[in-house]
Amino acid sequence: MGSLAVVREEGGGSLTPLPRPLLTRPVVRQLLDSHGLQPSRALGQNFLCEPGTIEKIVRLAGVGPGDRVVEIGPGLGSLTLGLAAAGATVLAVEVDKYLIPALTDVVDGLDVEIRHADARTLDWAHELGDHQWKVVANLPYNVATPLILDLLASQPALVSWLVMVQREVGERLAAVPGTSLCGIPSVLASYWGQARVVGSVSAEVFLPRPRVESVLVRLDRSPEPTIDADFSRLAVLVRAGFGKRRKMLRGSLAGLLTEHEIAAAGVAPTDRAEQLDMDAWGRLARA
Ligand code: SAM
């Protein structure tokens, strides 16, 4: 990618990367063609190709000079370039080995380290070390939700999150517990901080164009869990409660809590999971 990998030679002979243009639709098409690539549907490959949207995402992620950013699913490097241009150091984790040569060309000379790995099985503690990181991710929804919940629970070094997901998934993640849209991801994510939908992204800015609308969800991790309760215990109750979300709690939580214990926690046994706010979940988890 000669036109992208521009460098300036300094007095001492060292090479400093010049700012380079963000990826546009013709450039993404050219990258795919020149590397003989077909976007994989199974891996949810829809590549961003609109510089204005890329800049908006970087801004909403709050990424600036000196930040360490983990990008999960960098693809061809559309967002990676935007993150590097904002002055961040980027760790880019991509599962598809066929994309790695193109991605390597695009970010050549920038402060970007590429890991060819599945984000679900990466040794995160080893990669993150003692630093604090921001996460930017644009992933297929079947990977995104479990991965976010898993990493929130296991990696406190990931302090702020900006994820792009399909609208329904993002709205579920950001739903406030106790409201009708709320589900398992809403309550489990709320344990670590309140997720918010901070923007939407039109299908038009991707190549190929996905069939769904996307939203941007931001979550800043609270220094302490938002409720005083054991996370594993909470997760068991929440999965049981929403696993049978039409049932009253005395039915859905049977085997975990008696009707008497639910009532003693100040929760009506006739309520349903979606009616409980975080405090109520906390009281049940401590019961
Ligand atoms: N970030 C790029 C962009 O915005 O143009 C690409 C986004 S594309 C929607 C999703 C990317 O995630 C693809 O590059 C895909 O190969 C990658 N991916 C899918 N599952 C993954 C996983 N388990 N671990 C790491 N990367 C994954």
Coordinates of C-alpha atoms and ligand atoms in Angstrom, one line a residue:
M1 CA 0.0 0.0 0.0
G2 CA 2.5 2.6 -1.2
S3 CA 0.1 5.5 -0.9
L4 CA -0.7 4.7 2.7
A5 CA 2.7 3.8 4.1
V6 CA 4.2 7.3 3.8
V7 CA 7.2 8.0 6.0
R8 CA 9.3 11.1 6.7
E9 CA 13.0 10.8 7.1
E10 CA 14.3 12.8 10.1
G11 CA 17.8 14.3 10.5
G12 CA 19.1 11.2 12.3
G13 CA 17.8 8.9 9.6
S14 CA 14.9 7.6 11.7
L15 CA 11.5 7.2 10.0
T16 CA 8.5 9.0 11.4
P17 CA 5.0 8.1 10.1
L18 CA 3.2 10.9 8.4
P19 CA -0.6 11.3 9.1
R20 CA -2.2 9.0 6.5
P21 CA -5.7 9.1 5.1
L22 CA -8.5 7.1 6.6
L23 CA -9.9 4.2 4.5
T24 CA -12.6 5.1 2.0
R25 CA -14.8 2.7 -0.1
P26 CA -12.5 2.6 -3.1
V27 CA -9.5 1.9 -0.9
V28 CA -11.3 -0.9 1.0
R29 CA -12.3 -2.4 -2.3
Q30 CA -8.8 -2.1 -3.6
L31 CA -7.4 -3.7 -0.5
L32 CA -9.8 -6.6 -0.8
D33 CA -8.9 -7.1 -4.5
S34 CA -5.2 -6.7 -4.2
H35 CA -5.1 -9.3 -1.4
G36 CA -7.6 -11.6 -3.1
L37 CA -10.0 -11.4 -0.1
Q38 CA -13.7 -12.0 0.1
P39 CA -15.4 -10.7 3.3
S40 CA -16.4 -13.6 5.5
R41 CA -20.0 -13.6 6.5
A42 CA -19.4 -16.2 9.3
L43 CA -16.9 -13.8 10.9
G44 CA -19.3 -10.8 10.5
Q45 CA -16.9 -8.9 8.2
N46 CA -18.4 -5.6 7.2
F47 CA -15.7 -3.1 6.9
L48 CA -16.0 0.6 7.7
C49 CA -15.2 2.8 4.7
E50 CA -16.4 6.3 5.7
P51 CA -13.8 8.6 7.3
G52 CA -16.4 10.8 9.1
T53 CA -17.9 7.8 10.8
I54 CA -14.5 6.5 11.8
E55 CA -13.6 9.9 13.4
K56 CA -17.0 9.9 15.2
I57 CA -16.3 6.5 16.7
V58 CA -12.8 7.5 17.9
R59 CA -14.3 10.7 19.4
L60 CA -17.1 8.8 21.2
A61 CA -14.6 6.3 22.5
G62 CA -12.8 9.2 24.1
V63 CA -9.4 8.1 22.7
G64 CA -6.6 10.6 22.7
P65 CA -2.8 10.9 22.8
G66 CA -1.0 8.4 25.0
D67 CA -4.0 6.1 25.5
R68 CA -3.6 2.3 25.2
V69 CA -6.4 0.9 23.1
V70 CA -7.3 -2.7 22.5
E71 CA -9.2 -3.1 19.2
I72 CA -11.0 -6.4 18.9
G73 CA -11.7 -7.3 15.3
P74 CA -9.6 -4.7 13.4
G75 CA -10.4 -6.2 10.0
L76 CA -8.6 -4.2 7.3
G77 CA -7.6 -1.5 9.8
S78 CA -10.3 1.2 9.2
L79 CA -10.7 2.0 12.8
T80 CA -7.2 1.1 13.7
L81 CA -5.9 4.0 11.5
G82 CA -8.3 6.4 13.2
L83 CA -7.2 5.3 16.7
A84 CA -3.5 5.6 15.8
A85 CA -4.2 9.0 14.2
A86 CA -5.7 10.1 17.6
G87 CA -2.3 9.3 19.2
A88 CA -3.2 6.0 20.8
T89 CA -1.0 2.8 21.1
V90 CA -3.1 0.0 19.7
L91 CA -3.2 -3.7 20.3
A92 CA -5.3 -5.1 17.4
V93 CA -6.7 -8.7 17.9
E94 CA -7.9 -10.3 14.7
V95 CA -9.0 -13.9 14.3
D96 CA -8.9 -14.1 10.5
K97 CA -5.4 -15.1 9.3
Y98 CA -6.3 -14.1 5.7
L99 CA -6.8 -10.4 6.8
I100 CA -3.5 -10.1 8.6
P101 CA -1.3 -9.3 5.5
A102 CA -3.6 -6.5 4.4
L103 CA -4.0 -5.2 8.0
T104 CA -0.2 -5.3 8.4
D105 CA 0.2 -3.2 5.2
V106 CA -2.4 -0.6 6.3
V107 CA -0.9 0.0 9.8
D108 CA 2.8 -0.4 8.7
G109 CA 5.0 2.0 10.7
L110 CA 2.3 3.1 13.2
D111 CA 2.1 2.4 16.9
V112 CA 0.0 -0.7 16.3
E113 CA 0.7 -4.3 17.4
I114 CA -1.2 -7.0 15.7
R115 CA -2.2 -10.2 17.4
H116 CA -3.6 -13.0 15.2
A117 CA -5.8 -14.6 17.8
D118 CA -9.4 -15.4 18.8
A119 CA -10.4 -12.7 21.3
R120 CA -12.4 -15.4 23.2
T121 CA -9.4 -17.5 24.0
L122 CA -6.5 -14.9 24.1
D123 CA -4.4 -14.8 27.3
W124 CA -5.7 -11.3 28.2
A125 CA -4.0 -10.9 31.5
H126 CA -0.6 -11.5 29.8
E127 CA -1.4 -9.0 27.0
L128 CA -2.7 -6.2 29.2
G129 CA 0.0 -6.4 31.9
D130 CA -0.2 -3.6 34.5
H131 CA -1.6 -1.0 32.2
Q132 CA -5.1 0.4 31.9
W133 CA -6.8 0.1 28.5
K134 CA -9.7 1.4 26.5
V135 CA -11.5 -1.1 24.3
V136 CA -12.9 -0.4 20.8
A137 CA -14.7 -3.3 19.1
N138 CA -16.9 -3.9 16.1
L139 CA -17.8 -7.5 16.3
P140 CA -20.6 -9.9 15.2
Y141 CA -23.2 -9.9 17.9
N142 CA -22.9 -13.6 18.8
V143 CA -19.3 -12.9 19.7
A144 CA -19.7 -9.4 21.1
T145 CA -22.2 -9.9 24.0
P146 CA -20.6 -13.0 25.6
L147 CA -17.1 -11.5 25.1
I148 CA -18.0 -8.2 26.6
L149 CA -19.6 -9.9 29.7
D150 CA -16.7 -12.3 30.1
L151 CA -14.0 -9.6 29.8
L152 CA -15.8 -7.2 32.1
A153 CA -15.9 -9.9 34.7
S154 CA -12.3 -11.1 34.2
Q155 CA -10.2 -8.1 33.1
P156 CA -10.4 -5.0 35.4
A157 CA -7.6 -3.4 33.3
L158 CA -10.2 -2.8 30.5
V159 CA -11.6 0.5 32.0
S160 CA -13.7 1.9 29.2
W161 CA -15.5 0.3 26.3
L162 CA -16.9 1.5 23.0
V163 CA -18.6 -1.3 21.1
M164 CA -20.4 -1.2 17.8
V165 CA -23.2 -3.8 17.7
Q166 CA -26.5 -4.3 15.9
R167 CA -29.2 -2.0 17.3
E168 CA -31.2 -4.6 19.2
V169 CA -28.2 -6.0 20.9
G170 CA -26.9 -2.6 21.9
E171 CA -30.3 -1.5 23.2
R172 CA -30.4 -4.7 25.3
L173 CA -27.0 -4.1 26.7
A174 CA -27.8 -0.5 27.6
A175 CA -31.3 -1.2 29.0
V176 CA -31.7 0.0 32.6
P177 CA -32.6 -3.0 34.9
G178 CA -36.3 -2.7 35.8
T179 CA -37.4 -1.6 32.3
S180 CA -39.0 -3.8 29.7
L181 CA -36.0 -4.0 27.3
C182 CA -33.8 -5.3 30.1
G183 CA -32.3 -8.8 29.9
I184 CA -29.3 -10.9 31.1
P185 CA -26.7 -8.6 29.4
S186 CA -28.3 -5.4 30.8
V187 CA -28.1 -6.6 34.4
L188 CA -24.7 -8.3 34.2
A189 CA -23.2 -5.2 32.4
S190 CA -24.8 -2.9 35.0
Y191 CA -22.9 -4.6 37.7
W192 CA -19.7 -3.0 36.3
G193 CA -21.1 0.4 35.1
Q194 CA -24.1 1.7 33.1
A195 CA -23.8 1.1 29.4
R196 CA -25.3 3.9 27.2
V197 CA -26.2 4.0 23.5
V198 CA -24.1 7.0 22.4
G199 CA -24.7 7.0 18.6
S200 CA -25.9 5.1 15.6
V201 CA -24.2 4.0 12.5
S202 CA -25.9 3.6 9.1
A203 CA -25.5 0.4 7.2
E204 CA -24.3 2.6 4.2
V205 CA -20.9 3.2 5.7
F206 CA -19.8 -0.5 5.5
L207 CA -18.5 -2.6 2.7
P208 CA -20.3 -5.0 2.3
R209 CA -23.5 -3.3 3.5
P210 CA -25.0 -5.3 6.5
R211 CA -28.7 -5.9 6.7
V212 CA -29.0 -4.4 10.1
E213 CA -28.5 -1.0 11.7
S214 CA -25.7 -0.6 14.2
V215 CA -25.4 1.4 17.4
L216 CA -22.4 2.5 19.4
V217 CA -22.5 1.6 23.1
R218 CA -20.2 3.1 25.7
L219 CA -19.5 1.6 29.1
D220 CA -17.1 3.1 31.6
R221 CA -16.2 0.7 34.3
S222 CA -16.9 1.9 37.9
P223 CA -14.0 1.7 40.3
E224 CA -16.2 -0.6 42.4
P225 CA -19.1 -2.9 41.4
T226 CA -22.3 -0.9 41.3
I227 CA -24.0 -3.2 43.9
D228 CA -22.7 -5.0 47.0
A229 CA -23.1 -8.6 45.8
D230 CA -21.1 -11.5 44.6
F231 CA -20.9 -11.5 40.8
S232 CA -21.1 -15.3 40.3
R233 CA -24.2 -15.5 42.6
L234 CA -25.8 -12.6 40.8
A235 CA -25.1 -14.2 37.4
V236 CA -26.7 -17.5 38.4
L237 CA -29.9 -15.8 39.6
V238 CA -30.1 -13.4 36.6
R239 CA -29.7 -16.3 34.1
A240 CA -32.4 -18.3 35.9
G241 CA -34.7 -15.3 36.2
F242 CA -34.5 -14.3 32.5
G243 CA -34.2 -17.9 31.3
K244 CA -37.9 -18.1 32.2
R245 CA -38.7 -14.4 31.9
R246 CA -42.5 -14.9 31.6
K247 CA -42.6 -16.7 34.9
M248 CA -42.9 -15.1 38.3
L249 CA -39.7 -15.1 40.3
R250 CA -41.1 -17.8 42.7
G251 CA -41.1 -20.1 39.7
S252 CA -38.1 -19.0 37.7
L253 CA -35.8 -18.9 40.8
A254 CA -37.2 -22.2 42.3
G255 CA -34.4 -24.3 43.5
L256 CA -32.2 -21.2 44.1
L257 CA -34.3 -19.2 46.5
T258 CA -37.5 -20.1 48.3
E259 CA -40.5 -17.8 48.1
H260 CA -39.9 -16.9 51.7
E261 CA -36.2 -15.9 51.0
I262 CA -37.3 -13.8 48.0
A263 CA -39.9 -11.9 50.1
A264 CA -37.4 -11.5 53.0
A265 CA -35.1 -9.8 50.5
G266 CA -37.8 -7.2 49.9
V267 CA -38.8 -8.5 46.5
A268 CA -42.3 -9.6 45.5
P269 CA -42.2 -13.4 44.6
T270 CA -44.9 -12.6 42.0
D271 CA -42.6 -10.1 40.2
R272 CA -40.9 -11.0 37.0
A273 CA -37.1 -10.7 36.3
E274 CA -37.5 -7.6 34.1
Q275 CA -39.2 -5.7 36.9
L276 CA -36.2 -5.8 39.2
D277 CA -33.8 -2.9 39.5
M278 CA -30.1 -3.4 40.4
D279 CA -30.7 -2.9 44.2
A280 CA -33.3 -5.7 44.1
W281 CA -31.0 -8.0 42.3
G282 CA -28.3 -7.2 44.9
R283 CA -30.6 -8.0 47.8
L284 CA -31.6 -11.4 46.1
A285 CA -27.9 -12.2 45.5
R286 CA -27.2 -11.6 49.2
A287 CA -30.2 -13.5 50.4
Ligands
SAM1 N1 -13.1 -3.1 12.8 C1 -13.2 -3.3 11.4 C2 -14.0 -2.2 10.7 O1 -14.7 -1.5 11.5 O2 -14.0 -2.0 9.6 C3 -13.8 -4.7 11.1 C4 -15.1 -5.0 11.7 S1 -15.9 -6.5 11.2 C5 -17.6 -6.0 11.6 C6 -15.5 -7.6 12.5 C7 -14.1 -8.1 12.6 O3 -14.0 -8.9 13.7 C8 -13.6 -8.9 11.4 O4 -12.4 -8.5 11.0 C9 -13.6 -10.3 12.0 O5 -12.7 -11.2 11.3 C10 -13.2 -10.1 13.4 N2 -13.6 -11.1 14.4 C11 -14.7 -11.9 14.4 N3 -14.7 -12.7 15.4 C12 -13.5 -12.5 16.1 C13 -12.9 -13.0 17.3 N4 -13.5 -14.0 17.9 N5 -11.7 -12.6 17.7 C14 -11.1 -11.6 17.0 N6 -11.6 -11.0 15.9 C15 -12.8 -11.5 15.4

